Amino acid sequence: MAHYNDTARIAAGVGLIDTVRDIIEGMRSSIARQRAFAKTYNELNALSDHELADIGLGRSDIMDIARSTAARL
């Protein structure tokens, strides 16, 4: 029985390590998406209305474009 208990604990440890790894990876992905959103939003928002019109955008498009950019990560 001791062997079984040791094996179960080792398996539980591996599960815990995988869970922690997944949490950290999720946090990294979330931070990367937030940065991509902020960068895109800030860069487009810094353009004048004329510059936005030149590339076929309006101010109302900025939020959607920033969201879609972040979602692609």
mmCIF file with all atom_site columns, C-alpha atoms in Angstrom:
data_model
loop_
_atom_site.group_PDB
_atom_site.id
_atom_site.type_symbol
_atom_site.label_atom_id
_atom_site.label_alt_id
_atom_site.label_comp_id
_atom_site.label_asym_id
_atom_site.label_entity_id
_atom_site.label_seq_id
_atom_site.pdbx_PDB_ins_code
_atom_site.Cartn_x
_atom_site.Cartn_y
_atom_site.Cartn_z
_atom_site.occupancy
_atom_site.B_iso_or_equiv
_atom_site.pdbx_formal_charge
_atom_site.auth_seq_id
_atom_site.auth_comp_id
_atom_site.auth_asym_id
_atom_site.auth_atom_id
_atom_site.pdbx_PDB_model_num
ATOM 1  C CA . MET A 1 1  ? 0.000   0.000  0.000   1.00 0.00 ? 1  MET A CA 1
ATOM 2  C CA . ALA A 1 2  ? 2.858   2.414  0.652   1.00 0.00 ? 2  ALA A CA 1
ATOM 3  C CA . HIS A 1 3  ? 3.876   2.247  -2.983  1.00 0.00 ? 3  HIS A CA 1
ATOM 4  C CA . TYR A 1 4  ? 0.357   3.163  -4.116  1.00 0.00 ? 4  TYR A CA 1
ATOM 5  C CA . ASN A 1 5  ? 0.220   6.162  -1.763  1.00 0.00 ? 5  ASN A CA 1
ATOM 6  C CA . ASP A 1 6  ? 3.596   7.434  -2.939  1.00 0.00 ? 6  ASP A CA 1
ATOM 7  C CA . THR A 1 7  ? 2.527   7.095  -6.562  1.00 0.00 ? 7  THR A CA 1
ATOM 8  C CA . ALA A 1 8  ? -0.716  8.958  -5.880  1.00 0.00 ? 8  ALA A CA 1
ATOM 9  C CA . ARG A 1 9  ? 1.170   11.789 -4.194  1.00 0.00 ? 9  ARG A CA 1
ATOM 10 C CA . ILE A 1 10 ? 3.623   12.045 -7.064  1.00 0.00 ? 10 ILE A CA 1
ATOM 11 C CA . ALA A 1 11 ? 0.768   12.113 -9.548  1.00 0.00 ? 11 ALA A CA 1
ATOM 12 C CA . ALA A 1 12 ? -0.965  14.807 -7.499  1.00 0.00 ? 12 ALA A CA 1
ATOM 13 C CA . GLY A 1 13 ? 2.248   16.829 -7.465  1.00 0.00 ? 13 GLY A CA 1
ATOM 14 C CA . VAL A 1 14 ? 2.547   16.653 -11.208 1.00 0.00 ? 14 VAL A CA 1
ATOM 15 C CA . GLY A 1 15 ? -1.074  17.785 -11.513 1.00 0.00 ? 15 GLY A CA 1
ATOM 16 C CA . LEU A 1 16 ? -0.342  20.710 -9.229  1.00 0.00 ? 16 LEU A CA 1
ATOM 17 C CA . ILE A 1 17 ? 2.730   21.666 -11.250 1.00 0.00 ? 17 ILE A CA 1
ATOM 18 C CA . ASP A 1 18 ? 0.698   21.514 -14.456 1.00 0.00 ? 18 ASP A CA 1
ATOM 19 C CA . THR A 1 19 ? -2.030  23.644 -12.891 1.00 0.00 ? 19 THR A CA 1
ATOM 20 C CA . VAL A 1 20 ? 0.448   26.278 -11.718 1.00 0.00 ? 20 VAL A CA 1
ATOM 21 C CA . ARG A 1 21 ? 2.126   26.247 -15.139 1.00 0.00 ? 21 ARG A CA 1
ATOM 22 C CA . ASP A 1 22 ? -1.253  26.744 -16.828 1.00 0.00 ? 22 ASP A CA 1
ATOM 23 C CA . ILE A 1 23 ? -2.102  29.630 -14.493 1.00 0.00 ? 23 ILE A CA 1
ATOM 24 C CA . ILE A 1 24 ? 1.216   31.347 -15.202 1.00 0.00 ? 24 ILE A CA 1
ATOM 25 C CA . GLU A 1 25 ? 0.821   30.837 -18.949 1.00 0.00 ? 25 GLU A CA 1
ATOM 26 C CA . GLY A 1 26 ? -2.698  32.257 -18.747 1.00 0.00 ? 26 GLY A CA 1
ATOM 27 C CA . MET A 1 27 ? -1.405  35.306 -16.921 1.00 0.00 ? 27 MET A CA 1
ATOM 28 C CA . ARG A 1 28 ? 1.327   35.821 -19.524 1.00 0.00 ? 28 ARG A CA 1
ATOM 29 C CA . SER A 1 29 ? -1.196  35.556 -22.336 1.00 0.00 ? 29 SER A CA 1
ATOM 30 C CA . SER A 1 30 ? -3.535  37.982 -20.598 1.00 0.00 ? 30 SER A CA 1
ATOM 31 C CA . ILE A 1 31 ? -0.743  40.510 -20.100 1.00 0.00 ? 31 ILE A CA 1
ATOM 32 C CA . ALA A 1 32 ? 0.323   40.157 -23.745 1.00 0.00 ? 32 ALA A CA 1
ATOM 33 C CA . ARG A 1 33 ? -3.271  40.757 -24.893 1.00 0.00 ? 33 ARG A CA 1
ATOM 34 C CA . GLN A 1 34 ? -3.589  43.799 -22.612 1.00 0.00 ? 34 GLN A CA 1
ATOM 35 C CA . ARG A 1 35 ? -0.341  45.238 -23.966 1.00 0.00 ? 35 ARG A CA 1
ATOM 36 C CA . ALA A 1 36 ? -1.372  44.630 -27.582 1.00 0.00 ? 36 ALA A CA 1
ATOM 37 C CA . PHE A 1 37 ? -4.738  46.289 -26.942 1.00 0.00 ? 37 PHE A CA 1
ATOM 38 C CA . ALA A 1 38 ? -3.164  49.306 -25.231 1.00 0.00 ? 38 ALA A CA 1
ATOM 39 C CA . LYS A 1 39 ? -0.480  49.741 -27.888 1.00 0.00 ? 39 LYS A CA 1
ATOM 40 C CA . THR A 1 40 ? -2.936  49.531 -30.774 1.00 0.00 ? 40 THR A CA 1
ATOM 41 C CA . TYR A 1 41 ? -5.479  51.775 -29.069 1.00 0.00 ? 41 TYR A CA 1
ATOM 42 C CA . ASN A 1 42 ? -2.907  54.413 -28.106 1.00 0.00 ? 42 ASN A CA 1
ATOM 43 C CA . GLU A 1 43 ? -1.250  54.473 -31.530 1.00 0.00 ? 43 GLU A CA 1
ATOM 44 C CA . LEU A 1 44 ? -4.528  54.814 -33.408 1.00 0.00 ? 44 LEU A CA 1
ATOM 45 C CA . ASN A 1 45 ? -5.926  57.302 -30.913 1.00 0.00 ? 45 ASN A CA 1
ATOM 46 C CA . ALA A 1 46 ? -2.841  59.489 -31.373 1.00 0.00 ? 46 ALA A CA 1
ATOM 47 C CA . LEU A 1 47 ? -3.658  59.931 -35.074 1.00 0.00 ? 47 LEU A CA 1
ATOM 48 C CA . SER A 1 48 ? -5.641  62.937 -36.214 1.00 0.00 ? 48 SER A CA 1
ATOM 49 C CA . ASP A 1 49 ? -9.101  62.524 -37.710 1.00 0.00 ? 49 ASP A CA 1
ATOM 50 C CA . HIS A 1 50 ? -7.615  63.296 -41.114 1.00 0.00 ? 50 HIS A CA 1
ATOM 51 C CA . GLU A 1 51 ? -4.935  60.608 -40.730 1.00 0.00 ? 51 GLU A CA 1
ATOM 52 C CA . LEU A 1 52 ? -7.551  58.081 -39.637 1.00 0.00 ? 52 LEU A CA 1
ATOM 53 C CA . ALA A 1 53 ? -9.714  58.972 -42.632 1.00 0.00 ? 53 ALA A CA 1
ATOM 54 C CA . ASP A 1 54 ? -6.696  58.469 -44.921 1.00 0.00 ? 54 ASP A CA 1
ATOM 55 C CA . ILE A 1 55 ? -6.483  54.835 -43.813 1.00 0.00 ? 55 ILE A CA 1
ATOM 56 C CA . GLY A 1 56 ? -10.227 54.371 -43.950 1.00 0.00 ? 56 GLY A CA 1
ATOM 57 C CA . LEU A 1 57 ? -10.961 54.524 -40.229 1.00 0.00 ? 57 LEU A CA 1
ATOM 58 C CA . GLY A 1 58 ? -12.981 56.675 -37.909 1.00 0.00 ? 58 GLY A CA 1
ATOM 59 C CA . ARG A 1 59 ? -12.578 57.269 -34.189 1.00 0.00 ? 59 ARG A CA 1
ATOM 60 C CA . SER A 1 60 ? -15.415 54.838 -33.542 1.00 0.00 ? 60 SER A CA 1
ATOM 61 C CA . ASP A 1 61 ? -13.381 52.036 -35.152 1.00 0.00 ? 61 ASP A CA 1
ATOM 62 C CA . ILE A 1 62 ? -10.417 52.305 -32.801 1.00 0.00 ? 62 ILE A CA 1
ATOM 63 C CA . MET A 1 63 ? -11.858 50.243 -29.936 1.00 0.00 ? 63 MET A CA 1
ATOM 64 C CA . ASP A 1 64 ? -12.959 47.409 -32.231 1.00 0.00 ? 64 ASP A CA 1
ATOM 65 C CA . ILE A 1 65 ? -9.599  47.270 -33.995 1.00 0.00 ? 65 ILE A CA 1
ATOM 66 C CA . ALA A 1 66 ? -7.707  47.253 -30.680 1.00 0.00 ? 66 ALA A CA 1
ATOM 67 C CA . ARG A 1 67 ? -9.937  44.440 -29.381 1.00 0.00 ? 67 ARG A CA 1
ATOM 68 C CA . SER A 1 68 ? -9.502  42.330 -32.498 1.00 0.00 ? 68 SER A CA 1
ATOM 69 C CA . THR A 1 69 ? -5.738  42.840 -32.408 1.00 0.00 ? 69 THR A CA 1
ATOM 70 C CA . ALA A 1 70 ? -5.591  41.664 -28.797 1.00 0.00 ? 70 ALA A CA 1
ATOM 71 C CA . ALA A 1 71 ? -7.891  38.706 -29.491 1.00 0.00 ? 71 ALA A CA 1
ATOM 72 C CA . ARG A 1 72 ? -5.531  37.359 -32.155 1.00 0.00 ? 72 ARG A CA 1
ATOM 73 C CA . LEU A 1 73 ? -2.832  36.659 -29.552 1.00 0.00 ? 73 LEU A CA 1
#
